[in-house]
CSV table of C-alpha atoms in Angstrom, one decimal:
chain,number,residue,atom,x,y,z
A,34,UNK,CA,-20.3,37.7,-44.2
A,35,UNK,CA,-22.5,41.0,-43.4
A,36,UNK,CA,-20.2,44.3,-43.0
A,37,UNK,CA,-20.3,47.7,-43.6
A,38,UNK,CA,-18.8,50.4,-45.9
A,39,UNK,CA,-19.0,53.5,-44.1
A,40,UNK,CA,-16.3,55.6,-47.0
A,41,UNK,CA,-14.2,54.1,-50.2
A,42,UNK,CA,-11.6,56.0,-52.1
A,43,UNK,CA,-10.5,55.7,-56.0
A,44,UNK,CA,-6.9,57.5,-56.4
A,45,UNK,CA,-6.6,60.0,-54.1
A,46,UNK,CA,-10.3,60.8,-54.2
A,47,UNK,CA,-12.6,60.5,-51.2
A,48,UNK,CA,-16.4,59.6,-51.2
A,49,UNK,CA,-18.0,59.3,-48.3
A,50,UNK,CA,-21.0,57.2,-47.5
A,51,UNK,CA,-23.8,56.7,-45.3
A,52,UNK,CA,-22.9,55.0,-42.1
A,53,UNK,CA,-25.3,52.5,-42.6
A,54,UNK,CA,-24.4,51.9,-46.2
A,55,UNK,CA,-24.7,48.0,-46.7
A,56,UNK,CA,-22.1,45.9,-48.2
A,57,UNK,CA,-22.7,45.7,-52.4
A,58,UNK,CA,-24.6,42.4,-53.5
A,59,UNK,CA,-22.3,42.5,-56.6
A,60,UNK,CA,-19.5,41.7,-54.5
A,61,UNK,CA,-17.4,45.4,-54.5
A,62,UNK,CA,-16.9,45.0,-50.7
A,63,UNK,CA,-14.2,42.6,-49.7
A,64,UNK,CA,-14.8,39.2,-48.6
A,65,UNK,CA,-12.6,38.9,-45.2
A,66,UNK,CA,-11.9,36.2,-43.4
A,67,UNK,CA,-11.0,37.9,-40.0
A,68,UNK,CA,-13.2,37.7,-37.1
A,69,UNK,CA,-13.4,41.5,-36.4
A,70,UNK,CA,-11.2,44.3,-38.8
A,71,UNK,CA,-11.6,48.0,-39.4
A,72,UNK,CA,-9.6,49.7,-42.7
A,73,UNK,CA,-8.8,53.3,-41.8
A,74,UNK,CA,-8.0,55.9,-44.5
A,75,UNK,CA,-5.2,57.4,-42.6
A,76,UNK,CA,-5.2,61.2,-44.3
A,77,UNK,CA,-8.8,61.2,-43.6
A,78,UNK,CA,-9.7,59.3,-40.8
A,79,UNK,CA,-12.6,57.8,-42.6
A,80,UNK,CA,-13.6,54.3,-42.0
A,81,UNK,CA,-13.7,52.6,-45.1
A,82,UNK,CA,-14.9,49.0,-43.9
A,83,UNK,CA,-15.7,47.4,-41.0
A,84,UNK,CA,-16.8,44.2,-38.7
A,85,UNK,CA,-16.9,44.6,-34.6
A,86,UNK,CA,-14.6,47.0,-34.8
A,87,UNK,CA,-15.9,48.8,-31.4
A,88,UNK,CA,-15.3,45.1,-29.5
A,89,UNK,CA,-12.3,44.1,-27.3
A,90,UNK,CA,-10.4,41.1,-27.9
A,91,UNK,CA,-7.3,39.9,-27.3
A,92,UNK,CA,-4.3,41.6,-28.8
A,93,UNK,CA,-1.3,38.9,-28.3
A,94,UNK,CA,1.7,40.6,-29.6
A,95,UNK,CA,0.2,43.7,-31.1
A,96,UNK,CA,1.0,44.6,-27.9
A,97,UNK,CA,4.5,45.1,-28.5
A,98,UNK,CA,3.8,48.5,-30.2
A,99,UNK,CA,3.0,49.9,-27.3
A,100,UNK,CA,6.0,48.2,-25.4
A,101,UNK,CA,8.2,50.2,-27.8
A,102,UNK,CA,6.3,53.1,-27.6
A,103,UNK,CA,6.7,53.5,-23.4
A,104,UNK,CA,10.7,52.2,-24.2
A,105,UNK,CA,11.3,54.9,-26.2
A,106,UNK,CA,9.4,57.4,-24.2
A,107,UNK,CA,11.5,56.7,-21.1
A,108,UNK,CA,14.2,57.6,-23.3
A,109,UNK,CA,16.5,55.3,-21.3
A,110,UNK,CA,20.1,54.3,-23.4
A,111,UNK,CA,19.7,52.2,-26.7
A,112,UNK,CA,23.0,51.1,-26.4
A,113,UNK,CA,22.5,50.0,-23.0
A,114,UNK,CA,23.0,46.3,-22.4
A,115,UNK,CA,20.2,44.2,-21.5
A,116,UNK,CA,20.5,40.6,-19.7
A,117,UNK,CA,17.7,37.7,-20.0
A,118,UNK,CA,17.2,35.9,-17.1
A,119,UNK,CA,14.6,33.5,-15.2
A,120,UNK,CA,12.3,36.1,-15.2
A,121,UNK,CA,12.1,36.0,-18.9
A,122,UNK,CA,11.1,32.5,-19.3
A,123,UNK,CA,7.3,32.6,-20.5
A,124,UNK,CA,5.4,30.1,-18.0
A,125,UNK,CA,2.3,31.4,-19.1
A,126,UNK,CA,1.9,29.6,-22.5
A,127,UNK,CA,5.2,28.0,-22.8
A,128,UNK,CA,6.6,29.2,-26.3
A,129,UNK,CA,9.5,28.9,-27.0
A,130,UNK,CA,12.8,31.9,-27.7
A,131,UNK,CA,16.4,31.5,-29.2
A,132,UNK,CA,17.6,34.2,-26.4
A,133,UNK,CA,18.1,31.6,-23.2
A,134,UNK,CA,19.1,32.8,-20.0
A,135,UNK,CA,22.1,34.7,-19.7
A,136,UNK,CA,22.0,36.5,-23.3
A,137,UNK,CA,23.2,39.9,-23.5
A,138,UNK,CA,21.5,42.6,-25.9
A,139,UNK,CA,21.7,45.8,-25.8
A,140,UNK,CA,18.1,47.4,-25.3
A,141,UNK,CA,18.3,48.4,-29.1
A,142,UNK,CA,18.8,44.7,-30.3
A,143,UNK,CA,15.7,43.7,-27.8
A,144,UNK,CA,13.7,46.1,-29.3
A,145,UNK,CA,14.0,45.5,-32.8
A,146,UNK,CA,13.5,41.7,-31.7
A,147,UNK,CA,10.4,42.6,-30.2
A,148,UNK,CA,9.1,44.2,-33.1
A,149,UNK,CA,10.6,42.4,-36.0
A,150,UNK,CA,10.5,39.0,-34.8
A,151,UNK,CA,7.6,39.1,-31.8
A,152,UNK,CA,10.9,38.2,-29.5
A,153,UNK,CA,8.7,37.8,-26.4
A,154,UNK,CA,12.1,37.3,-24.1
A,155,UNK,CA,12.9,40.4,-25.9
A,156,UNK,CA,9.8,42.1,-24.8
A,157,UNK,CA,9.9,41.3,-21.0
A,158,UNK,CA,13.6,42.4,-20.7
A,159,UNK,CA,12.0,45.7,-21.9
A,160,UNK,CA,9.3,46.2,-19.2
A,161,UNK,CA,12.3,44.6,-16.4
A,162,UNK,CA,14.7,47.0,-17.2
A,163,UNK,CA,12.5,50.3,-17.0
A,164,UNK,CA,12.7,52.0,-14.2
A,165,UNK,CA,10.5,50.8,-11.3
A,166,UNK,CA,10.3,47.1,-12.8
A,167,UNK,CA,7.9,45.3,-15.0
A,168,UNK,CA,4.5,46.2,-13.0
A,169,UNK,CA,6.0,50.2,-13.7
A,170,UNK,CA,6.3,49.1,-16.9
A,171,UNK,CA,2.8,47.7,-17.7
A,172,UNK,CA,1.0,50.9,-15.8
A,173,UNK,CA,3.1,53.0,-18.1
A,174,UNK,CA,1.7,51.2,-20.4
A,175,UNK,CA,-2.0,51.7,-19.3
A,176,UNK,CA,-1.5,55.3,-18.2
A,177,UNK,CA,-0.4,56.0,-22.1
A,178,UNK,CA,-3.1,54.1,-23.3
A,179,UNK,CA,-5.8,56.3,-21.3
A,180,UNK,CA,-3.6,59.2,-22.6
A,181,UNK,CA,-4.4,58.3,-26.5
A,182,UNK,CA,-8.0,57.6,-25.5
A,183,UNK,CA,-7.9,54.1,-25.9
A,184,UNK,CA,-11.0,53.7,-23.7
A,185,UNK,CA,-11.4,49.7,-24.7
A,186,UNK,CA,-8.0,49.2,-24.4
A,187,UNK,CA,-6.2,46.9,-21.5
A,188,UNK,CA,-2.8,45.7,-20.8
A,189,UNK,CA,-1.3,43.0,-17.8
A,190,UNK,CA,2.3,42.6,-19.8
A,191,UNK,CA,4.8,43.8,-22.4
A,192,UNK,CA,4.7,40.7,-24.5
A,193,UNK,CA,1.0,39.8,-25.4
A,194,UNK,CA,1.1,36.5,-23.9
A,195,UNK,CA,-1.4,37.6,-21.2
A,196,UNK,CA,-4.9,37.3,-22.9
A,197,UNK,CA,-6.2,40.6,-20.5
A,198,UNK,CA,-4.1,42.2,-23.2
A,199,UNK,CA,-7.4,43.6,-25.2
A,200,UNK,CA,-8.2,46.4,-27.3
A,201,UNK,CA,-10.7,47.0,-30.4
A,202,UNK,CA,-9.8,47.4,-34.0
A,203,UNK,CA,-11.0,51.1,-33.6
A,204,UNK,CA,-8.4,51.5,-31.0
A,205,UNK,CA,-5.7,50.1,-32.6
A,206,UNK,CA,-5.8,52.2,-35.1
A,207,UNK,CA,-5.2,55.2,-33.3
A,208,UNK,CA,-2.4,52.8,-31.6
A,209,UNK,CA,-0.8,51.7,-35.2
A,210,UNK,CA,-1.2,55.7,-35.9
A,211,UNK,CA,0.8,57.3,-33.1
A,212,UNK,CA,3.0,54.4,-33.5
A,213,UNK,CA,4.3,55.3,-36.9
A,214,UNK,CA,5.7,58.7,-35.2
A,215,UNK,CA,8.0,56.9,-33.7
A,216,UNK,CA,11.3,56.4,-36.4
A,217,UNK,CA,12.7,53.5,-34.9
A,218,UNK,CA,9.1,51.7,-34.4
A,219,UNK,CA,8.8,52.0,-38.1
A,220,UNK,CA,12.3,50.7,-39.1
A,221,UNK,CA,11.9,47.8,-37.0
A,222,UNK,CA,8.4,46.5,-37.6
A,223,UNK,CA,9.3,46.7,-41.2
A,224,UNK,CA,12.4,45.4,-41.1
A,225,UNK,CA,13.0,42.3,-43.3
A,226,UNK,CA,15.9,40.7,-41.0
A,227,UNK,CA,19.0,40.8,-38.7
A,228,UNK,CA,21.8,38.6,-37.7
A,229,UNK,CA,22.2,38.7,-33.7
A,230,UNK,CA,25.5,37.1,-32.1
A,231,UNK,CA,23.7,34.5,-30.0
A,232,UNK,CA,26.2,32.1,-28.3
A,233,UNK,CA,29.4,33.2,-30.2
A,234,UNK,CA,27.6,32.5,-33.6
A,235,UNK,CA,25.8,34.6,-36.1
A,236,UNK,CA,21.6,33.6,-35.7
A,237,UNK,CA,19.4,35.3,-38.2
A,238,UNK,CA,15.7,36.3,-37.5
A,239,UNK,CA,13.0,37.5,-39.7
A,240,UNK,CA,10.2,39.4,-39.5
A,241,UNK,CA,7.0,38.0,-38.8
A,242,UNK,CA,4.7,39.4,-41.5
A,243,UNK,CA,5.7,38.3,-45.0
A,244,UNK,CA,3.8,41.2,-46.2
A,245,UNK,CA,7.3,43.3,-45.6
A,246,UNK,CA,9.3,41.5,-47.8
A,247,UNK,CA,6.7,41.9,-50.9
A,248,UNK,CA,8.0,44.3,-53.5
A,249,UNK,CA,4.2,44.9,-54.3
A,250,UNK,CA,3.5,46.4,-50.6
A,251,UNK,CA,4.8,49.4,-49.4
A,252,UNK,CA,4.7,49.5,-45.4
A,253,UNK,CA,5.2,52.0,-42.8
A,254,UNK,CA,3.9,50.0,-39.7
A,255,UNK,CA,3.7,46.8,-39.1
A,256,UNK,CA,2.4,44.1,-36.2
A,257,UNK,CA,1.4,40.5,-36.1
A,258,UNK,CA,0.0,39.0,-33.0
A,259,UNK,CA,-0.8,35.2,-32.2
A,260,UNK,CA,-2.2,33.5,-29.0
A,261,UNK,CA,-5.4,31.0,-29.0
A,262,UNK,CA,-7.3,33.2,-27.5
A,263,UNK,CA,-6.6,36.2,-30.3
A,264,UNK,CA,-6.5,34.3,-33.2
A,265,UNK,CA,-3.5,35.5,-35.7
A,266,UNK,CA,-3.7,39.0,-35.5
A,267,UNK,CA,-2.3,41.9,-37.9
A,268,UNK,CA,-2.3,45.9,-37.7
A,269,UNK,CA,-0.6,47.5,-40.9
A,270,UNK,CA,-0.2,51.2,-42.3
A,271,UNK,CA,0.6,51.1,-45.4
A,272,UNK,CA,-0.1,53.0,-48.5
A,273,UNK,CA,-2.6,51.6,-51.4
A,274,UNK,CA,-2.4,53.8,-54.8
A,275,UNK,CA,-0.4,56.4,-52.6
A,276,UNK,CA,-2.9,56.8,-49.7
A,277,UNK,CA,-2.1,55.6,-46.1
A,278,UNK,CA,-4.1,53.4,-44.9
A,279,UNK,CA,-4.2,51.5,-41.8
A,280,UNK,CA,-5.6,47.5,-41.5
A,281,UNK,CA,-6.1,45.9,-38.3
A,282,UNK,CA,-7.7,42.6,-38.7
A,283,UNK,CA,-7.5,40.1,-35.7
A,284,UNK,CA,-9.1,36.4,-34.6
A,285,UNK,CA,-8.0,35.1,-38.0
A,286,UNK,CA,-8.0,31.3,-37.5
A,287,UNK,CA,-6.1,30.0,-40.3
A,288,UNK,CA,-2.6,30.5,-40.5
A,289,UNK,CA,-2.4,32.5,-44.0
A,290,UNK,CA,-5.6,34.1,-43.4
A,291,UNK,CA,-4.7,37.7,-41.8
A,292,UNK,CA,-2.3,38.1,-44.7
A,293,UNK,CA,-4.9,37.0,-47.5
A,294,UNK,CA,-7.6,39.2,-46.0
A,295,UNK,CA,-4.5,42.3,-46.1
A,296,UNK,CA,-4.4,41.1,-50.0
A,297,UNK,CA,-8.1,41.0,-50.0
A,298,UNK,CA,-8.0,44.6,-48.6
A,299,UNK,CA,-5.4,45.8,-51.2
A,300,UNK,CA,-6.6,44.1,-54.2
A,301,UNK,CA,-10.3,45.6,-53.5
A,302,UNK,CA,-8.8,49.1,-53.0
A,303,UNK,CA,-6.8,48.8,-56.3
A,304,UNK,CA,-9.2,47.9,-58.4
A,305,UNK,CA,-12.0,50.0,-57.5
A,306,UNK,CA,-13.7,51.7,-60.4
A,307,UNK,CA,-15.3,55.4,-60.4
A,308,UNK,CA,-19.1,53.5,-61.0
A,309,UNK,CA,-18.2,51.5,-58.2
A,310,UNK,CA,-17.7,54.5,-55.7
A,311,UNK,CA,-20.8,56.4,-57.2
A,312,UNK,CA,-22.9,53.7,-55.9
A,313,UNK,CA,-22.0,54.3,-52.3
A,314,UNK,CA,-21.9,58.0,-53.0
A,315,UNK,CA,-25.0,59.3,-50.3
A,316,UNK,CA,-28.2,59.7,-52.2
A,317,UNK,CA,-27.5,57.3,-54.8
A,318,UNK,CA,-30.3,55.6,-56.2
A,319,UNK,CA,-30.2,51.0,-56.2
């Protein structure tokens, strides 16, 4: 697999390379199984590797970030409660949801389901209940997105089950980034589980990403994604040897990949060593 390092980091110091700086023969660079990823040093803003990360795809549920991100701006009630109806029921690709017609949430309960779990009945409440309806929602949606200058970024709903949800890995990370200003986007991506009172008993769900319930990983964001036509799908900030960074790897066709290629991404970070840098250091010699 052919990439390139454009910047690497050992600690907390920086080197940048060469934008054209090839991938190490003697394996330094990661080998990642994604279809197209970009790793981000967040305090910098230096790419440190990447693969077609200027090409949109579909997002599938990464799209929720933004769903959260237009619910919050509206700045409508949290405690407001929220009803799932007909409208809910995803015809498009026919998964399936624990909240059937008729459950009652309030609008913060949906939204940590949207976020935690990838609820997408959760989701489409959301965009319902904003004011103006669900095609408000989804130009809110857009309008903020031309707003961050997410020029290869599109969205048709608030749940990611539309594949004309697309974006590129260079734009989600300045999606992921503005995302983890929000507090409560943080604490519910991240959170490990909650108990809902679905039908007059207790349910639990969990999140999504296992990554967030690994004592080895501390994260700050976090997003996974899946619909045939995205592949599995995962945006992350989180913080390698006390430096955010932010992953976004998407089109990973096995089911454990996007999280092996986040170890991959980790473990490479980790155990970088200072000859190791040097060599992509501009004007070194090989």
């Amino acid at each position: 697999m052919k990439f390139r390092i454009k910047a690497m980091f050992a600690g907390c110091a920086l080197v940048l390379g060469a934008a054209s700086t090839p991938a190490l023969a003697d394996g330094t660079s990661p080998q990642l199984r994604s279809a197209s990823f970009v790793v981000v040093s967040e305090r910098t803003g230096q790419v440190l590797v990447e693969q077609n990360a200027t090409k949109a795809a579909p997002i599938a549920s990464i799209t929720k970030l933004m769903t959260a991100m237009v619910v919050l701006d509206a700045r409508q009630s949290l405690s407001e409660t929220l009803r799932v109806t007909s409208d809910d029921i995803d015809r498009l690709k026919n998964s399936g949801s624990r909240l059937r017609v008729g459950t009652r949430l309030t609008r913060e309960e949906m939204l940590n389901l949207a976020l935690m779990s990838s609820e997408n009945r959760a989701a489409s409440a959301l965009a319902r209940y904003y004011p103006g309806g669900t095609r408000a929602f989804v130009n809110a949606m857009n309008v903020k997105a031309r707003m961050l200058g997410l020029a290869d970024t599109r969205f048709a709903d608030s749940s990611g089950l539309d594949p004309r949800n697309v974006s590129s890995p260079r734009d989600l990370v300045r999606l992921v980034s503005v995302a983890a200003t929000y507090p409560l986007v943080r604490e519910f991506s991240t959170r490990e589980e909650r108990y809902v009172k679905l039908g007059g008993r207790m349910e639990r769900f969990g999140n999504s990403n296992p990554l967030v319930r690994d004592d080895t990983w501390q994260v700050g964001v976090s997003k996974t994604g899946f619909i045939r036509e995205a592949g599995r799908c995962l945006v992350m900030q989180a913080w390698v040897r006390d430096e955010p960074v932010i992953m976004v790897l998407l089109n990973s066709q096995g089911t454990w990949t996007r999280t092996a290629d986040a170890k991959r991404v980790k473990a490479w970070l980790e155990t970088l060593d200072t000859e190791r840098v040097a060599a992509l250091a501009p004007g070194s010699g090989g």
